[in-house]
XYZ file of C-alpha atoms in Angstrom:
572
model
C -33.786 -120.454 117.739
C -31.255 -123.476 118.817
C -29.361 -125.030 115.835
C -30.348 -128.238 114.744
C -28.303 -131.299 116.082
C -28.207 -134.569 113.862
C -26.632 -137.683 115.246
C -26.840 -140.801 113.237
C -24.700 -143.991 114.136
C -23.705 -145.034 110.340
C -21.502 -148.055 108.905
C -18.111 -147.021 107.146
C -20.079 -147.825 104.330
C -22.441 -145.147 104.271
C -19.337 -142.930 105.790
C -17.750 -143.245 102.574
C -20.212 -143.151 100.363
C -22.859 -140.332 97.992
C -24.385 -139.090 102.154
C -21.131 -137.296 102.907
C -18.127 -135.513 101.049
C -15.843 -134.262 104.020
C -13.681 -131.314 103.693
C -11.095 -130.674 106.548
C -11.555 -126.658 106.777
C -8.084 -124.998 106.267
C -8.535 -123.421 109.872
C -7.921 -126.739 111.263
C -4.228 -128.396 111.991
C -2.219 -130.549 110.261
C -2.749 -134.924 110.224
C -0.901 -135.515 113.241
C -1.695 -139.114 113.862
C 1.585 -141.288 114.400
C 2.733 -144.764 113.526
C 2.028 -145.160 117.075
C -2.251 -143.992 117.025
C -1.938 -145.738 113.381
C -0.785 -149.275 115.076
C -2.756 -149.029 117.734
C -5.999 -148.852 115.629
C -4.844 -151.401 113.092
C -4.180 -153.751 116.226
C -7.845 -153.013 117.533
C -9.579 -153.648 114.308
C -7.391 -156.604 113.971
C -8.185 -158.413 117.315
C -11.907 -157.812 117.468
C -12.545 -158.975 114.187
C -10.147 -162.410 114.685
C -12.268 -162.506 118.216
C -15.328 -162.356 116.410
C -16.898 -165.722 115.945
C -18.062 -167.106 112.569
C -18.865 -164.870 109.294
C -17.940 -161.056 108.932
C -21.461 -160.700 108.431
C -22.631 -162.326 111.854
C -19.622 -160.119 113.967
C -20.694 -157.931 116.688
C -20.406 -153.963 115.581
C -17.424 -152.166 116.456
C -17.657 -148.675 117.408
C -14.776 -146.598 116.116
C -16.243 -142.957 118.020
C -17.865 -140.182 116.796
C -17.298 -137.366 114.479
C -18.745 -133.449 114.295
C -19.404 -132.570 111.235
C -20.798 -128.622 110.004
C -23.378 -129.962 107.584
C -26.940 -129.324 106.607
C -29.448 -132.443 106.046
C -30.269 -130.750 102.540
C -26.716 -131.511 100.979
C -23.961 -134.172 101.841
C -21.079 -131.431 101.951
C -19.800 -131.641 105.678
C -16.995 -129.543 106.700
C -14.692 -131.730 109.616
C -14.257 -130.033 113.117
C -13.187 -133.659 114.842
C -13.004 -136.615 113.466
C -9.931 -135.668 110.653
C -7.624 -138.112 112.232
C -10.178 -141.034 112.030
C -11.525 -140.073 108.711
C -7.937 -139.576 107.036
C -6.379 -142.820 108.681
C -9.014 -144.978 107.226
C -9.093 -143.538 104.012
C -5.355 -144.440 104.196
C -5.679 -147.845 105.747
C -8.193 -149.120 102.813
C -5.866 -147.600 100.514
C -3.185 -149.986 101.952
C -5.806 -153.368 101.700
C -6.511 -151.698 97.852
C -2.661 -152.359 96.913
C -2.704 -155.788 98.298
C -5.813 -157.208 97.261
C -7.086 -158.966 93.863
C -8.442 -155.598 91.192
C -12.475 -157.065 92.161
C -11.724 -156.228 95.730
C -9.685 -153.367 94.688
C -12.408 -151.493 92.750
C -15.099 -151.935 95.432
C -12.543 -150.194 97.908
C -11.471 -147.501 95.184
C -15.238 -146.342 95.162
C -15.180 -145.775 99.214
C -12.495 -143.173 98.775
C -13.643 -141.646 95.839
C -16.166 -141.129 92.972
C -15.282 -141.552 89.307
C -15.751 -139.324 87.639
C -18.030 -139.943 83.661
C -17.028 -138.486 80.163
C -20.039 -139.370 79.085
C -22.064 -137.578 82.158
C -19.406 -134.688 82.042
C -19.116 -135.468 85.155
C -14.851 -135.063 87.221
C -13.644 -137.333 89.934
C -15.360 -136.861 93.447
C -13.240 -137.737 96.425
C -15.307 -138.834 99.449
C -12.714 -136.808 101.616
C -10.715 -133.749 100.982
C -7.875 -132.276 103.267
C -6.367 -129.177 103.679
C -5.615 -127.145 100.634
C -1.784 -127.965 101.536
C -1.609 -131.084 101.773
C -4.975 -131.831 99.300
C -3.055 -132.486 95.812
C -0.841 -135.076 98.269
C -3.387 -136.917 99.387
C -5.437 -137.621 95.834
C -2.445 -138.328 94.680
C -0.677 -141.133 96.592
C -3.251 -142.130 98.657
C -6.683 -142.047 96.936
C -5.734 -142.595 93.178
C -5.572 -146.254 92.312
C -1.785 -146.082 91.129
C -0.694 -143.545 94.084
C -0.086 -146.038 97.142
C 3.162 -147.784 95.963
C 4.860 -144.416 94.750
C 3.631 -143.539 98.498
C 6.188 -145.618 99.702
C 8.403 -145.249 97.698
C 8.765 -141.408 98.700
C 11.868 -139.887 100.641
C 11.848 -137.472 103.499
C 8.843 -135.179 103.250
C 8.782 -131.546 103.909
C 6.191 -131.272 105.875
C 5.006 -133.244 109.158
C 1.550 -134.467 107.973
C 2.803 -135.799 104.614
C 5.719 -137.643 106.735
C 3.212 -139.204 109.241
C 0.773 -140.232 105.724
C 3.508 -141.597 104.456
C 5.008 -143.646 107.667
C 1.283 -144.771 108.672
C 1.047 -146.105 104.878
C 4.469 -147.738 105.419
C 3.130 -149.360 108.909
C -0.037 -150.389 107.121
C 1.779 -151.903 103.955
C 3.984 -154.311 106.099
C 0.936 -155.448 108.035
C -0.988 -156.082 105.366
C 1.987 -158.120 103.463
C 2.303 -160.502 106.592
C -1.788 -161.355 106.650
C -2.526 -164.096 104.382
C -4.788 -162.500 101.355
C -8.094 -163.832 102.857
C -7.749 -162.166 105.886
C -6.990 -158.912 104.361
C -10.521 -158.905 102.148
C -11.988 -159.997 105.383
C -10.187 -157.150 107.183
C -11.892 -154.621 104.674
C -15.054 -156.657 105.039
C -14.935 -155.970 108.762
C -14.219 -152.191 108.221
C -16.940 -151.181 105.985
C -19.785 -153.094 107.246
C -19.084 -153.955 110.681
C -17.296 -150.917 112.358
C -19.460 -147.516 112.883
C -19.057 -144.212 113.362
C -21.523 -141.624 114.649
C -22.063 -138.476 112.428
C -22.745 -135.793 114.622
C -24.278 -132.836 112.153
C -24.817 -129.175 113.202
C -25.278 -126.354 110.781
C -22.836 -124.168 112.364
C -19.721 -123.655 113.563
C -20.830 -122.783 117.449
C -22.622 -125.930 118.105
C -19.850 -127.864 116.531
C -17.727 -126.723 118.975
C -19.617 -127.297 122.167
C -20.253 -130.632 121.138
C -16.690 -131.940 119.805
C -15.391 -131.254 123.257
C -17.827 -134.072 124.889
C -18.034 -136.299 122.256
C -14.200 -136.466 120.911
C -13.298 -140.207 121.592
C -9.728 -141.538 119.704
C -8.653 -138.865 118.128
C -6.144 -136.397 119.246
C -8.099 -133.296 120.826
C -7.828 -129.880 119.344
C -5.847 -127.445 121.239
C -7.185 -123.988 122.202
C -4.796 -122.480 119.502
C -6.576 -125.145 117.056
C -9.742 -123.749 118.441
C -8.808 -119.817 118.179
C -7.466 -120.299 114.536
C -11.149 -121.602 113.479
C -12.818 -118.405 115.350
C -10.268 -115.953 114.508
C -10.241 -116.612 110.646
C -13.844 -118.000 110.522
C -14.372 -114.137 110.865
C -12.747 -113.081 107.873
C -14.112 -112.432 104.336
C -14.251 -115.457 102.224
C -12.220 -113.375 99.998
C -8.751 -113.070 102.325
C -9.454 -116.003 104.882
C -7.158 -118.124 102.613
C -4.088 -115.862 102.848
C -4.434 -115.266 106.254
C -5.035 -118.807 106.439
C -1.665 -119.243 104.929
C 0.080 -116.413 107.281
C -1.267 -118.404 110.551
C -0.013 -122.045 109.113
C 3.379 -119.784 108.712
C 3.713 -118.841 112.104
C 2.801 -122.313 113.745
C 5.407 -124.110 111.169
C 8.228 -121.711 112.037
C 7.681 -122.203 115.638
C 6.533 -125.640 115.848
C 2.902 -126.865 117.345
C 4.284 -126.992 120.539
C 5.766 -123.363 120.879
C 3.264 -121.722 119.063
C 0.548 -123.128 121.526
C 3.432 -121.442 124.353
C 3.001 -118.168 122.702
C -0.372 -117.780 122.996
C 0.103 -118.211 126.794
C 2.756 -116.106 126.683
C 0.663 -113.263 124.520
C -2.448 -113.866 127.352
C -0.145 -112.710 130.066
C 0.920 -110.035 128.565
C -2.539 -108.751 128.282
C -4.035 -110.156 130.968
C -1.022 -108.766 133.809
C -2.231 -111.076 136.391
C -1.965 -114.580 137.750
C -4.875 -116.384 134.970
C -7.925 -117.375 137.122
C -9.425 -119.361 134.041
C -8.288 -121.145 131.330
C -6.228 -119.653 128.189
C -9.390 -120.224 126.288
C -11.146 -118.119 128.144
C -9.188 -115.282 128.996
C -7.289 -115.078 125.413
C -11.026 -114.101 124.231
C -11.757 -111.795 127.261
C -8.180 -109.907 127.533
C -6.883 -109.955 123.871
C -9.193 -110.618 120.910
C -12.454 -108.999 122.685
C -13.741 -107.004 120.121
C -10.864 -106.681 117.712
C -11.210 -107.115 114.090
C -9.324 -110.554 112.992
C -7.547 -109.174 110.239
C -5.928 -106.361 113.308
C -5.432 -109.474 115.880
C -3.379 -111.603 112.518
C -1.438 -108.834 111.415
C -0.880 -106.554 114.546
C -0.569 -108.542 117.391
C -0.009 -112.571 116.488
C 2.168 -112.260 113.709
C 4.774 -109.447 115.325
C 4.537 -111.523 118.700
C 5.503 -114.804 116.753
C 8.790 -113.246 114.800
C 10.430 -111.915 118.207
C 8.918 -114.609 120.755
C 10.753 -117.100 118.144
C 13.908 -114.722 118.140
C 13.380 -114.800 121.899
C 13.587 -118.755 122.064
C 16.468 -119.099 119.545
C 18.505 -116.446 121.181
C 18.810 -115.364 117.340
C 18.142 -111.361 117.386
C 19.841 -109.727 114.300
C 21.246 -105.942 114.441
C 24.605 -104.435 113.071
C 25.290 -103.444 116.831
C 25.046 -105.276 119.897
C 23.383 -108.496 118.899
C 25.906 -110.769 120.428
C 25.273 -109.085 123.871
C 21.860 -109.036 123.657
C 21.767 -112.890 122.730
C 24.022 -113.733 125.217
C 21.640 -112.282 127.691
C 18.552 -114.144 126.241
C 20.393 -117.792 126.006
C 21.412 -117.352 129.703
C 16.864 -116.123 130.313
C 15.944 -119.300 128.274
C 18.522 -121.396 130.486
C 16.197 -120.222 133.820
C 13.812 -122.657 134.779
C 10.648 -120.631 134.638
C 9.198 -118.291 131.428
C 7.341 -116.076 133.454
C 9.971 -113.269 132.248
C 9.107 -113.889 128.757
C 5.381 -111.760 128.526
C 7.600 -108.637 129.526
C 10.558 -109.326 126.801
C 7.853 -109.737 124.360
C 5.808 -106.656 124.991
C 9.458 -104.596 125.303
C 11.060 -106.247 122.074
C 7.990 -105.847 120.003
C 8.255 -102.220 120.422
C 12.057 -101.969 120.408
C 13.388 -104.001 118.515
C 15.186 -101.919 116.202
C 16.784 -99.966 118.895
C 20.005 -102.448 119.648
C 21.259 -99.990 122.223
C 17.590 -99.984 124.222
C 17.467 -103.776 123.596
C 21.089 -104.619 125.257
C 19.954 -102.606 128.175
C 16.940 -103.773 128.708
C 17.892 -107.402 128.349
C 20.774 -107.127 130.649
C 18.738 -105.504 133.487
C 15.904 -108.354 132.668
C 18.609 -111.204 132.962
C 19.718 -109.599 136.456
C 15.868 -109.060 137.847
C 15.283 -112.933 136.932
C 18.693 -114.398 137.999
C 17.817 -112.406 141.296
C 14.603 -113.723 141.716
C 15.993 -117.554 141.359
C 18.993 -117.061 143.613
C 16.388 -115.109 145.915
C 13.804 -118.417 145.517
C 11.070 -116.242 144.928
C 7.607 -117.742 144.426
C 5.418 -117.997 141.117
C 2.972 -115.401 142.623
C 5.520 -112.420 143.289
C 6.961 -113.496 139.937
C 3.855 -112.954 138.039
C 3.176 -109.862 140.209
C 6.493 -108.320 139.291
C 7.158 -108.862 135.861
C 3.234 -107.800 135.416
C 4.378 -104.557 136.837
C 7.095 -104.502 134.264
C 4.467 -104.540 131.296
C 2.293 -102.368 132.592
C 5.396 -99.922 132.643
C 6.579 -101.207 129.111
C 3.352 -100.433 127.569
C 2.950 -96.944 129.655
C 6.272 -95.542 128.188
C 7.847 -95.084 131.563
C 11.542 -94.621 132.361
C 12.315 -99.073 132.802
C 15.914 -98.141 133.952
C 15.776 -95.500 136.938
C 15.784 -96.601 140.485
C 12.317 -97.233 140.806
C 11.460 -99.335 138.033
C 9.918 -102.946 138.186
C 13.009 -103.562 136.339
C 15.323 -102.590 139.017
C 16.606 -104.208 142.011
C 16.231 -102.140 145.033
C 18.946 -101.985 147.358
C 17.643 -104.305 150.203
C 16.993 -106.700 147.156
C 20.303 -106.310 145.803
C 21.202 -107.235 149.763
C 19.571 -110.375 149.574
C 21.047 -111.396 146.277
C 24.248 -110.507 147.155
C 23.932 -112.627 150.511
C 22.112 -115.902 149.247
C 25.476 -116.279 146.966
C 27.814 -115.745 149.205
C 26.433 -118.025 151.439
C 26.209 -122.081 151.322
C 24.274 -121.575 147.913
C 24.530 -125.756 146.994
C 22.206 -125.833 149.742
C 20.115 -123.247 149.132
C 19.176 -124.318 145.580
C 17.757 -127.007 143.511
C 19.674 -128.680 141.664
C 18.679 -127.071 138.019
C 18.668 -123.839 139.785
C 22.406 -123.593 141.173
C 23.245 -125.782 137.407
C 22.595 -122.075 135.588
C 24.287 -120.361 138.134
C 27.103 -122.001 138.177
C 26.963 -122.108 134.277
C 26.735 -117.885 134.310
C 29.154 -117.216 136.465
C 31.695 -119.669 134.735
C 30.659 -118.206 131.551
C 31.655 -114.795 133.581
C 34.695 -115.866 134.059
C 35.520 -117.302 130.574
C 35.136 -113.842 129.630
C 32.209 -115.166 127.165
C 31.880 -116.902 124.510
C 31.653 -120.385 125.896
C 29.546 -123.089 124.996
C 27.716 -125.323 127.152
C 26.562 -128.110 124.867
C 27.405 -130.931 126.713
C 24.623 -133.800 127.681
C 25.050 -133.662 131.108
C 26.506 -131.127 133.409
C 26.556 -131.154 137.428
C 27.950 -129.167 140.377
C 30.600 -130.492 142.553
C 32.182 -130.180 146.024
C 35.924 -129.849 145.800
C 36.332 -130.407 149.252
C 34.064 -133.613 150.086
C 30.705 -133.150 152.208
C 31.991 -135.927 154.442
C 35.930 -136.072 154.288
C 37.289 -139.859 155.147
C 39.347 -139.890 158.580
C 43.245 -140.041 158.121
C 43.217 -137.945 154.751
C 44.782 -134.801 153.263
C 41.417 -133.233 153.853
C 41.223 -133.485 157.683
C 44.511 -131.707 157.467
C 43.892 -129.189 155.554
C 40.584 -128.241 157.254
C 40.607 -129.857 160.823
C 37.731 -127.799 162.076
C 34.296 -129.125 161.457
C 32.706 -125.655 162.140
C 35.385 -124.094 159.589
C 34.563 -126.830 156.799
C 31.081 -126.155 157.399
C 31.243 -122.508 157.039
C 32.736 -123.387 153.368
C 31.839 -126.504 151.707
C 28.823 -125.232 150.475
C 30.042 -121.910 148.883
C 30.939 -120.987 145.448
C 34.262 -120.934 146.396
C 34.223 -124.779 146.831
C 32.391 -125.806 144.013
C 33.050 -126.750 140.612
C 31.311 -127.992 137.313
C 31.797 -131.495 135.851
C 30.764 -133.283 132.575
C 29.062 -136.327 134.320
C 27.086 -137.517 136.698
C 27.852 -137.138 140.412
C 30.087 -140.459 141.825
C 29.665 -140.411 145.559
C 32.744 -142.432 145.858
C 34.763 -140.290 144.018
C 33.706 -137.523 145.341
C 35.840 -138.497 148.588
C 39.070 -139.364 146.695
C 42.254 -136.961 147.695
C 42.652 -133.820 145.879
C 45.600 -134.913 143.710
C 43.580 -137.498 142.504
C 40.107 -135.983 142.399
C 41.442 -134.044 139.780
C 43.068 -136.170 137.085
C 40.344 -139.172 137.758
C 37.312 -137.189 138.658
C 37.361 -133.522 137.343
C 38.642 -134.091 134.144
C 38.566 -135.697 131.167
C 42.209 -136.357 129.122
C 43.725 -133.731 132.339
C 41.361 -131.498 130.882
C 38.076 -129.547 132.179
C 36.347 -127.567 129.443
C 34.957 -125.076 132.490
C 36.869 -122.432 133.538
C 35.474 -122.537 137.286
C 37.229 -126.353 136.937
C 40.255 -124.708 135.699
C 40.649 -122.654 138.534
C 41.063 -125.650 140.938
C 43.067 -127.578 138.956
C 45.606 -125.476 139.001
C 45.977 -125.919 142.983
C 48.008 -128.219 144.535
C 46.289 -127.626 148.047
C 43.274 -126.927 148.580
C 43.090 -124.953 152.251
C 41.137 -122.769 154.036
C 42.826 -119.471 152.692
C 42.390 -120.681 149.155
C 38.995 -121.220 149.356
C 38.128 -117.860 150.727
C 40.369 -115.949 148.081
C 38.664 -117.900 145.084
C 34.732 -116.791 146.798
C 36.213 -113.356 146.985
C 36.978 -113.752 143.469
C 34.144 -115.107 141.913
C 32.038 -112.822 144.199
C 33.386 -109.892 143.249
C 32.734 -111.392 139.287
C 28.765 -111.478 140.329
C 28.682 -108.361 141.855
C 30.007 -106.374 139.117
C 28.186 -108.057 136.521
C 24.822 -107.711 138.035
C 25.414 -104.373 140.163
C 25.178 -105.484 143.344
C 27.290 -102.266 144.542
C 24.191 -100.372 146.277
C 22.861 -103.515 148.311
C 21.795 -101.910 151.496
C 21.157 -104.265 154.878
C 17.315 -103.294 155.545
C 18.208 -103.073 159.092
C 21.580 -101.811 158.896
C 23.633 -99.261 156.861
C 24.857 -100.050 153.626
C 26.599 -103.166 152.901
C 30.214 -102.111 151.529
């Protein structure tokens, strides 16, 4: 039999008031609405109610969206699956017109947010709307007790991201509010609680609510699939655990942040899923990884294991007695790549290796040389997603990731093309970001590691100019156009620079290309810089000893040894 569906279109007044008390389930995120979403409402209320002509009373309605509530008709408890943004910024916005307004206007707002409680009816405070257990205590506090709003403000930094955007919105509200004359702040709650509407959309359960809010969510921020998942996965467990796992979730999205923990679940989809997705992550997370799986096994087995190494992943951070500084140094030059699709594998490897340093180094050595390959090689999304799908398959199969014929591997025509995409006119062959972290490894090569590349901006360079100027030292040094061709696009010619690209100065003569261009204080902090610095020419002959050079650095750091022409004989 369908589940009932109640809309009613209802005045803040009867919003706030005995008909509902609103929980915010503690499945559902954190406030997240800014000072921005909190100006921008203040501002609307504000202009339609000083373009309304004559009384409060006599204004036309204003329609403030809807809400979906999980509620029966038989009782006003109504658990919040959208409409916690709008519902918690009004609250907060008459608390604001309750601090700075006379105490009769005060104590008709003070029973819209909550419900005094009566010694003589034995009877304890109700509060028309109650949010997450974490951030509950907060809110009665500062926001819906009488006495709460100016120690509100008052507050420092907050620990958490909600209580910092309740207390910045309150801030926002406070200095609007101080700048309206008094009248038009009673008026201003006039207009809120008689004249603006919500509609209560009502369903008994948590199915309907959800293929409803989707349709009908109008100014607040929309739920993410991970928002979404988190109400299905631990609306499945017992009463009895469903806070502590609801406290093991919150966990992993505060340690990673909102927006990487929404990455991971992409991330954990692939690596399930092995394939290009065909439909969207809410569809194939159910299908490929929760199924049928008990919540408590998908929380404790799966989510909360993938979180602690994808975020160890990210932060290059991994933590052994052995090896850890190689194996970060691999994983800060993966996260530098500008693509993720090698991240499923690393997950699905590290979460069953991670206390194995030795395995780890290898494997994330071997996994920095596959993508690096595959971004000097230009390959495509599709054979990306194809390949390192192949690698999971064999991660999760046991097999042998490091002989010849591993996903993991290069083959030797492979190793061919790599080898002959850099020692060709790679600036050309690139994108910009894409020949930035090349250039970046290989000077880290050459630095013999340990370098840091925090700078804001960072570009590649031609030493010798694209288009050298008639009469100058260039000409001379590399009369032949074919001949400058052949090398001004190389790795030999290039070098790394702590600004922005000057086309003028990137024709100046050497000498002075150096000391006015390449360096800051007749300094370079790359190494690749420091190498053509220390030149006071800069010919043919040079140029071809420095590619050899750095060549020979790529080659042996990526084992490029066995490339084999796929039409000729090895390449030696």
């Amino acid at each position: 039999m369908p589940s009932a569906l109640v809309a009613h279109e209802q005045p803040i007044s009867r919003i706030f008031s005995n008909d509902y008390v609103f929980k915010i389930p503690s499945y559902q995120r954190p406030y997240a609405w800014t000072a921005e979403q909190a100006r921008d409402l203040l501002d609307d209320l504000v202009g339609f109610m000083k373009g309304g002509a004559g009384k409060v009373e006599e204004m036309p309605p204003y329609f403030l969206g809807s809400i979906v509530l999980i509620k029966s008709e038989a009782t006003p408890n109504a658990d919040v699956v959208d409409g916690q943004q709008r519902l918690t910024t009004l609250t907060l916005l008459l608390s604001a017109i309750r601090a700075n307004v006379p105490s009769k206007g005060a104590d008709d707002i003070t029973q819209l947010i909550y419900e005094k409680g009566s010694q003589i009816l034995g009877t304890q405070d109700r509060y028309r709307l109650s949010l997450r257990p974490r951030d509950q205590e907060f809110f009665q506090r500062y926001v819906q007790h009488e006495d709460g709003f100016a120690q509100l403000l008052a507050l420092n930094h907050q620990s958490s991201d909600s209580r910092t955007n309740i207390r910045n919105n309150a801030l926002l509200f406070d200095e609007r509010l101080k700048a309206m004359p008094e009248a038009e702040r009673l008026s201003l709650a006039q207009f809120i609680v008689t004249r603006c509407f919500l509609v209560a959309v009502a369903t008994p359960d948590l199915d309907s609510a959800y293929r409803i809010f989707s349709v009908l969510n109008s100014r607040g921020l929309d739920l993410s699939p991970t928002d979404i998942f988190k109400a299905e996965i631990l609306g499945k467990i017992n009463t009895t655990k469903r806070d502590a796992y609801t406290q093991k979730w919150e966990d992993m999205e505060e340690d990673l942040g909102r927006g990487s923990f929404g990455d991971l679940f992409s991330h954990i989809r692939m690596v399930h899923r092995k394939a290009k997705p065909q439909g969207t992550l809410l569809k194939e997370f159910r299908e490929h990884v929760v199924a049928d799986m008990p919540s408590e096994k998908l929380v404790d087995e799966i989510l909360i294991p993938m979180a602690e190494v994808y975020q160890e992943l990210s932060d290059a951070a991994y933590m052994s007695t052995e090896r850890a500084e190689a194996i970060n140094e691999s994983l800060r030059w993966l996260n530098r790549l500008e693509f993720n699709d090698w991240i499923p594998p690393a997950l699905a490897f590290a979460v069953r290796h991670r206390g194995k340093a030795t395995d780890m180094d290898m494997f994330f050595h071997d996994l920095e040389r596959l993508a690096y390959s595959m971004l000097i090689r230009k390959m495509g999304i599709n054979e990306r997603i194809e390949r390192f799908s192949r690698l999971t398959k064999e991660i999760e199969s046991g097999d042998n990731l490091f002989g010849a014929k591993s996903a993991l591997q290069l083959e030797p025509y492979e190793q061919y093309a790599t080898y002959k995409r850099l020692d060709g006119p790679i600036y050309d062959e690139l994108a910009a970001r894409a020949r930035s972290s090349l250039l970046l490894r290989l000077d880290s090569l050459m630095s013999g590691g340990g370098a840091s590349y925090n700078h804001d901006t960072i570009t590649v360079e031609h030493v010798l100019p694209q288009t050298p100027q008639a009469g100058s030292k260039w000409l001379e040094w590399f009369p032949d156009a074919a001949e400058r061709a052949s090398v001004v696009h190389t790795l030999g010619n290039l070098a790394l620079l702590t600004r922005k690209k000057n086309s003028g100065a990137s024709n100046y003569e050497f000498e002075k290309k150096k000391t006015a261009y390449f360096t800051s204080g007749g300094i370079s902090p790359f190494v690749l810089t420091t190498q053509v610095l220390r030149n006071s020419d800069w010919t043919p002959a040079i140029v071809k000893a420095r590619q050899a050079e750095l060549m020979n650095k790529l080659e042996e750091h990526w084992r490029l040894q066995d490339r084999k022409n796929p039409l000729a004989g090895p390449l030696k």
